[in-house]
Structures are given as structure tokens and as C-alpha cells.
MMTF fields as JSON, N, C-alpha, C and O atoms, coordinates in Angstrom:
{
  "mmtfVersion": "1.0.0",
  "mmtfProducer": "UNKNOWN",
  "numBonds": 315,
  "numAtoms": 316,
  "numGroups": 79,
  "numChains": 1,
  "numModels": 1,
  "chainsPerModel": [1],
  "groupsPerChain": [79],
  "chainIdList": ["A"],
  "bondAtomList": [4, 2, 8, 6, 12, 10, 16, 14, 20, 18, 24, 22, 28, 26, 32, 30, 36, 34, 40, 38, 44, 42, 48, 46, 52, 50, 56, 54, 60, 58, 64, 62, 68, 66, 72, 70, 76, 74, 80, 78, 84, 82, 88, 86, 92, 90, 96, 94, 100, 98, 104, 102, 108, 106, 112, 110, 116, 114, 120, 118, 124, 122, 128, 126, 132, 130, 136, 134, 140, 138, 144, 142, 148, 146, 152, 150, 156, 154, 160, 158, 164, 162, 168, 166, 172, 170, 176, 174, 180, 178, 184, 182, 188, 186, 192, 190, 196, 194, 200, 198, 204, 202, 208, 206, 212, 210, 216, 214, 220, 218, 224, 222, 228, 226, 232, 230, 236, 234, 240, 238, 244, 242, 248, 246, 252, 250, 256, 254, 260, 258, 264, 262, 268, 266, 272, 270, 276, 274, 280, 278, 284, 282, 288, 286, 292, 290, 296, 294, 300, 298, 304, 302, 308, 306, 312, 310],
  "bondOrderList": [1, 1, 1, 1, 1, 1, 1, 1, 1, 1, 1, 1, 1, 1, 1, 1, 1, 1, 1, 1, 1, 1, 1, 1, 1, 1, 1, 1, 1, 1, 1, 1, 1, 1, 1, 1, 1, 1, 1, 1, 1, 1, 1, 1, 1, 1, 1, 1, 1, 1, 1, 1, 1, 1, 1, 1, 1, 1, 1, 1, 1, 1, 1, 1, 1, 1, 1, 1, 1, 1, 1, 1, 1, 1, 1, 1, 1, 1],
  "groupList": [{"groupName": "UNK", "atomNameList": ["N", "CA", "C", "O"], "elementList": ["N", "C", "C", "O"], "formalChargeList": [0, 0, 0, 0], "bondAtomList": [1, 0, 2, 1, 3, 2], "bondOrderList": [1, 1, 2], "singleLetterCode": "X", "chemCompType": "L-PEPTIDE LINKING"}],
  "groupTypeList": [0, 0, 0, 0, 0, 0, 0, 0, 0, 0, 0, 0, 0, 0, 0, 0, 0, 0, 0, 0, 0, 0, 0, 0, 0, 0, 0, 0, 0, 0, 0, 0, 0, 0, 0, 0, 0, 0, 0, 0, 0, 0, 0, 0, 0, 0, 0, 0, 0, 0, 0, 0, 0, 0, 0, 0, 0, 0, 0, 0, 0, 0, 0, 0, 0, 0, 0, 0, 0, 0, 0, 0, 0, 0, 0, 0, 0, 0, 0],
  "groupIdList": [1, 2, 3, 4, 5, 6, 7, 8, 9, 10, 11, 12, 13, 14, 15, 16, 17, 18, 19, 20, 21, 22, 23, 24, 25, 26, 27, 28, 29, 30, 31, 32, 33, 34, 35, 36, 37, 38, 39, 40, 41, 42, 43, 44, 45, 46, 47, 48, 49, 50, 51, 52, 53, 54, 55, 56, 57, 58, 59, 60, 61, 62, 63, 64, 65, 66, 67, 68, 69, 70, 71, 72, 73, 74, 75, 76, 77, 78, 79],
  "secStructList": [7, 7, 7, 7, 7, 7, 1, 1, 2, 2, 2, 2, 2, 2, 6, 6, 6, 6, 6, 1, 7, 1, 7, 7, 6, 6, 1, 7, 7, 1, 7, 7, 7, 1, 1, 7, 7, 7, 7, 7, 7, 5, 1, 1, 1, 7, 7, 7, 7, 7, 7, 7, 7, 6, 6, 1, 7, 2, 2, 2, 2, 6, 2, 2, 2, 0, 0, 0, 0, 0, 7, 1, 1, 1, 1, 7, 7, 5, 7],
  "xCoordList": [-22.81, -22.515, -21.818, -20.618, -22.388, -21.219, -20.112, -19.991, -19.335, -18.183, -18.178, -18.327, -17.907, -18.002, -16.887, -16.009, -18.307, -17.067, -15.382, -15.31, -14.488, -13.04, -12.726, -12.607, -12.689, -12.178, -11.281, -11.606, -10.144, -8.975, -8.212, -8.074, -7.754, -7.546, -6.805, -7.229, -5.422, -4.298, -5.153, -4.674, -6.082, -7.204, -7.914, -7.983, -8.306, -9.317, -8.792, -9.331, -7.645, -6.282, -6.216, -6.84, -5.253, -5.985, -6.573, -6.035, -8.078, -9.26, -9.483, -10.144, -8.527, -9.911, -8.38, -8.563, -7.023, -5.737, -5.324, -4.252, -6.824, -6.831, -6.879, -6.529, -7.876, -8.77, -8.636, -9.06, -8.086, -7.385, -6.477, -5.9, -6.913, -6.114, -4.675, -4.227, -4.111, -2.453, -1.524, -0.302, -2.18, -1.676, -2.451, -2.839, -2.733, -2.582, -2.089, -2.445, -1.341, 0.013, -0.435, -0.254, -1.116, -2.363, -1.775, -1.422, -1.649, -1.491, -0.762, -0.068, -0.393, 0.838, 2.327, 2.807, 2.841, 3.029, 4.839, 5.579, 5.245, 6.445, 6.827, 6.044, 8.037, 8.106, 9.074, 10.296, 8.359, 8.885, 10.578, 11.117, 10.852, 12.162, 11.978, 11.059, 13.874, 13.683, 13.661, 13.346, 13.786, 12.788, 13.056, 13.588, 12.583, 11.526, 11.532, 11.812, 11.107, 10.989, 9.803, 9.288, 9.037, 8.227, 7.563, 6.735, 7.667, 7.604, 6.198, 5.438, 5.581, 4.542, 4.222, 4.257, 3.398, 4.082, 2.055, 1.244, 2.34, 1.86, 0.503, 1.16, -0.407, -1.096, -0.391, -0.434, 0.346, 0.988, 1.802, 2.417, 2.724, 3.595, 4.647, 5.844, 4.375, 5.802, 5.556, 4.98, 6.21, 6.103, 6.624, 6.633, 7.115, 6.905, 7.433, 7.101, 8.394, 8.818, 8.583, 9.012, 7.536, 7.885, 8.088, 7.779, 8.831, 10.013, 8.959, 8.322, 9.035, 9.934, 9.818, 9.268, 10.206, 10.369, 9.949, 9.797, 9.69, 9.182, 9.738, 9.699, 10.418, 10.43, 9.896, 10.394, 9.17, 8.182, 6.458, 5.738, 6.186, 5.145, 4.898, 4.466, 5.532, 4.953, 3.984, 3.95, 2.809, 1.753, 1.956, 2.415, 1.419, 0.899, 2.225, 2.063, 3.527, 4.574, 4.733, 5.553, 3.726, 3.872, 2.686, 2.598, 1.582, 0.547, 0.927, 0.816, 1.206, 1.946, 2.893, 2.697, 3.377, 4.097, 3.517, 3.561, 2.897, 1.6, 1.462, 2.044, 0.0, -0.09, 0.69, 0.321, 1.519, 2.183, 3.01, 3.297, 3.023, 3.69, 2.09, 1.716, 1.724, 0.456, -0.334, -1.392, 0.216, 0.269, -0.766, -0.535, -2.183, -3.221, -3.167, -4.05, -1.824, -1.995, -1.619, -1.654, -1.358, -0.658, -1.685, -2.633, -1.929, -2.618, -3.155, -3.105, -4.007, -4.079, -4.379, -4.82, -4.464, -4.376, -4.157, -5.114, -2.842, -2.797, -2.789, -2.267, -3.599, -3.698, -2.791, -2.843],
  "yCoordList": [1.447, 0.423, -0.453, -0.253, -1.447, -2.141, -3.166, -3.713, -3.46, -3.891, -6.062, -6.932, -6.045, -8.334, -7.772, -7.101, -9.159, -10.818, -10.985, -11.23, -10.796, -10.858, -12.508, -13.422, -12.385, -13.626, -14.696, -15.873, -14.334, -14.622, -13.818, -12.627, -15.32, -15.087, -13.764, -12.951, -13.667, -12.345, -10.904, -10.284, -10.432, -8.829, -9.667, -8.936, -10.674, -11.032, -10.369, -9.721, -10.795, -10.475, -8.805, -7.975, -8.77, -6.751, -6.164, -5.47, -6.419, -5.939, -5.835, -5.099, -7.062, -7.346, -6.169, -4.985, -6.673, -6.025, -4.447, -4.054, -2.909, -2.598, -1.581, -0.41, -2.858, -1.653, -2.328, -1.835, -3.352, -4.387, -2.884, -1.89, -3.689, -3.046, -2.49, -2.076, -2.499, -2.002, -3.172, -3.126, -3.863, -5.261, -6.139, -7.051, -5.844, -7.699, -8.621, -8.844, -9.239, -10.153, -10.4, -9.41, -11.322, -11.514, -11.221, -12.045, -8.883, -8.315, -8.046, -8.308, -6.855, -6.902, -7.648, -7.27, -8.7, -9.903, -8.903, -8.894, -8.282, -8.125, -6.09, -5.216, -5.784, -4.56, -3.545, -3.588, -2.632, -1.862, -1.416, -1.267, -1.355, -0.784, 0.771, 1.566, 0.901, 2.374, 3.341, 4.229, 4.049, 4.282, 3.485, 2.385, 4.158, 2.994, 4.417, 5.568, 3.909, 4.81, 4.374, 3.777, 4.365, 4.328, 4.595, 5.153, 4.057, 4.844, 5.238, 4.279, 6.64, 6.357, 6.603, 7.832, 6.056, 7.23, 6.644, 5.725, 8.647, 9.163, 8.468, 7.754, 8.562, 8.943, 9.743, 9.22, 11.376, 11.816, 11.321, 11.718, 10.141, 9.489, 10.137, 9.872, 10.635, 11.26, 10.166, 9.112, 10.961, 9.776, 10.711, 11.934, 9.992, 10.414, 9.596, 8.465, 10.537, 8.936, 10.008, 11.057, 8.919, 8.719, 8.217, 7.026, 8.884, 9.006, 8.352, 8.966, 7.598, 7.138, 6.872, 5.78, 7.595, 7.286, 6.931, 7.705, 5.427, 5.394, 5.404, 4.378, 6.357, 6.59, 8.022, 8.456, 9.105, 9.695, 9.343, 9.973, 8.459, 7.929, 6.863, 6.883, 5.723, 3.843, 3.966, 4.106, 3.949, 3.115, 3.172, 2.219, 4.88, 4.987, 4.057, 3.479, 4.061, 3.847, 1.617, 0.827, 1.361, 0.799, -0.045, -1.186, 1.249, 0.334, 0.876, 0.2, 1.731, 2.426, 0.994, 1.248, 0.276, -0.219, -1.331, -1.674, -1.843, -3.44, -3.149, -3.64, -1.644, -1.931, -1.748, -2.329, -1.067, -0.981, -2.988, -3.661, -3.06, -5.462, -5.91, -7.0, -5.207, -6.091, -5.175, -5.386, -4.432, -3.984, -3.342, -3.612, -2.334, -1.546, -1.01, -1.057, 0.051, 1.155, 0.122, 0.806, -1.081, -0.984, -0.999, -1.536, -0.578, 0.047, 0.988, 1.725, 1.392, 2.469, 3.657, 4.307, 4.591, 5.998, 7.139, 7.879, 7.374, 8.522, 9.603, 9.489, 11.048, 12.19, 13.428, 14.376],
  "zCoordList": [-6.62, -7.441, -6.722, -6.535, -6.257, -5.744, -5.902, -6.998, -4.956, -6.227, -6.255, -5.397, -7.812, -7.355, -5.942, -5.399, -6.079, -4.568, -5.656, -6.86, -4.881, -5.996, -6.02, -5.203, -6.922, -7.56, -7.192, -7.342, -6.71, -6.832, -5.336, -5.058, -4.454, -3.123, -2.711, -1.89, -3.539, -3.836, -3.486, -2.537, -3.983, -4.427, -3.099, -2.111, -2.938, -1.723, -0.312, 0.585, -0.536, 0.25, 0.403, 1.065, -0.449, -1.194, -0.337, 0.526, -0.494, 0.192, 1.522, 2.255, 1.682, 4.111, 4.144, 4.428, 3.836, 4.653, 4.438, 4.899, 3.219, 3.533, 3.995, 3.848, 5.19, 6.133, 7.515, 8.561, 7.417, 8.822, 9.432, 8.991, 11.009, 12.07, 11.953, 10.883, 12.883, 11.634, 12.894, 13.029, 13.463, 14.058, 13.841, 14.572, 12.671, 12.21, 11.617, 10.46, 12.109, 11.67, 10.776, 10.066, 10.076, 8.93, 7.639, 6.795, 7.52, 7.181, 7.002, 6.02, 8.57, 8.684, 9.431, 10.5, 8.628, 8.777, 8.547, 9.531, 7.426, 7.197, 7.657, 7.284, 8.422, 8.846, 8.469, 8.61, 7.972, 6.534, 7.169, 8.266, 6.107, 6.105, 6.396, 6.203, 7.213, 8.335, 7.498, 8.29, 6.148, 5.039, 4.117, 4.26, 2.753, 1.55, 0.436, 0.771, -1.064, -1.933, -2.349, -1.404, -3.372, -4.375, -4.475, -3.757, -6.326, -7.737, -8.059, -8.196, -8.239, -9.075, -9.81, -9.739, -11.7, -12.0, -12.556, -12.444, -13.419, -13.272, -14.953, -15.709, -15.244, -15.849, -17.411, -18.525, -17.023, -18.797, -18.789, -19.778, -17.986, -18.463, -17.255, -17.365, -16.581, -15.907, -14.504, -14.235, -14.011, -12.321, -11.194, -11.332, -9.916, -8.845, -7.546, -7.19, -6.91, -5.624, -4.372, -3.893, -4.191, -2.356, -1.77, -1.751, -0.794, 0.36, 1.722, 2.578, 1.595, 3.42, 4.653, 4.798, 6.05, 6.891, 8.088, 9.034, 8.092, 9.482, 10.36, 11.039, 10.755, 12.449, 12.393, 13.432, 11.835, 11.463, 11.813, 12.587, 11.199, 12.304, 11.099, 9.946, 12.224, 12.283, 11.749, 10.526, 12.567, 12.04, 10.508, 9.878, 9.689, 8.448, 7.656, 6.581, 8.431, 6.877, 7.366, 6.898, 8.283, 7.513, 6.942, 6.488, 7.205, 6.56, 4.836, 3.813, 4.916, 3.645, 2.748, 1.559, 2.79, 3.282, 2.545, 1.364, 3.705, 3.042, 1.782, 0.815, 1.862, 0.863, -0.696, -1.717, -0.624, -1.805, -2.308, -3.299, -0.884, -0.571, -1.36, -1.794, -1.336, -2.243, -3.178, -3.77, -3.16, -5.436, -4.566, -3.388, -4.776, -4.25, -4.976, -5.832, -5.113, -6.097, -7.719, -8.742, -7.875, -9.257, -9.972, -9.4, -11.145, -12.24, -12.223, -13.207, -10.896, -10.648, -11.306, -10.358, -12.535, -13.238, -12.219, -11.992, -11.51, -11.014, -12.0, -13.109, -11.416, -12.406, -12.19, -12.974]
}
């Protein structure tokens, strides 16, 4: 099943940046904080918090930070 073309510029940027290389300044325009937390709400009603320490894995922290900012996981059920 092919996904339909995004009709919203925000969705188009989200999809483009999800696969962009870490040095793409149009997507990775804001460095992540030294440490940050992201709360995920589970389908069951519970939640968990992901704690990210940027120094432990800088490229992955940058990618995670940008995807969170773009709302990659917003509205996605986590089981």
C-alpha cells in the first residue's frame, strides 16, 4: 500500500526530515539540549519517559530531538 502524497507542508517536511542525513541543516536546525526527556503515552493509558543524554550518542540524540520537534510520534499508538 503506497502512502498518499502529503497535503500539508508540515507533513511533507516531517517525512523528508525523517530520512534526512544528520548534516541536513534544513531539518536539523536546532541542536538538542545536553539532556532532555520525552513522554510517550501508551495505548493502554500508561506512559513512559525517554531520557536522552546527547553526549552519549550525539547523532542519534540530534535525530530523536528533531523528530520529536516535528511531531513524528504524535497521535501514534504505542502498545
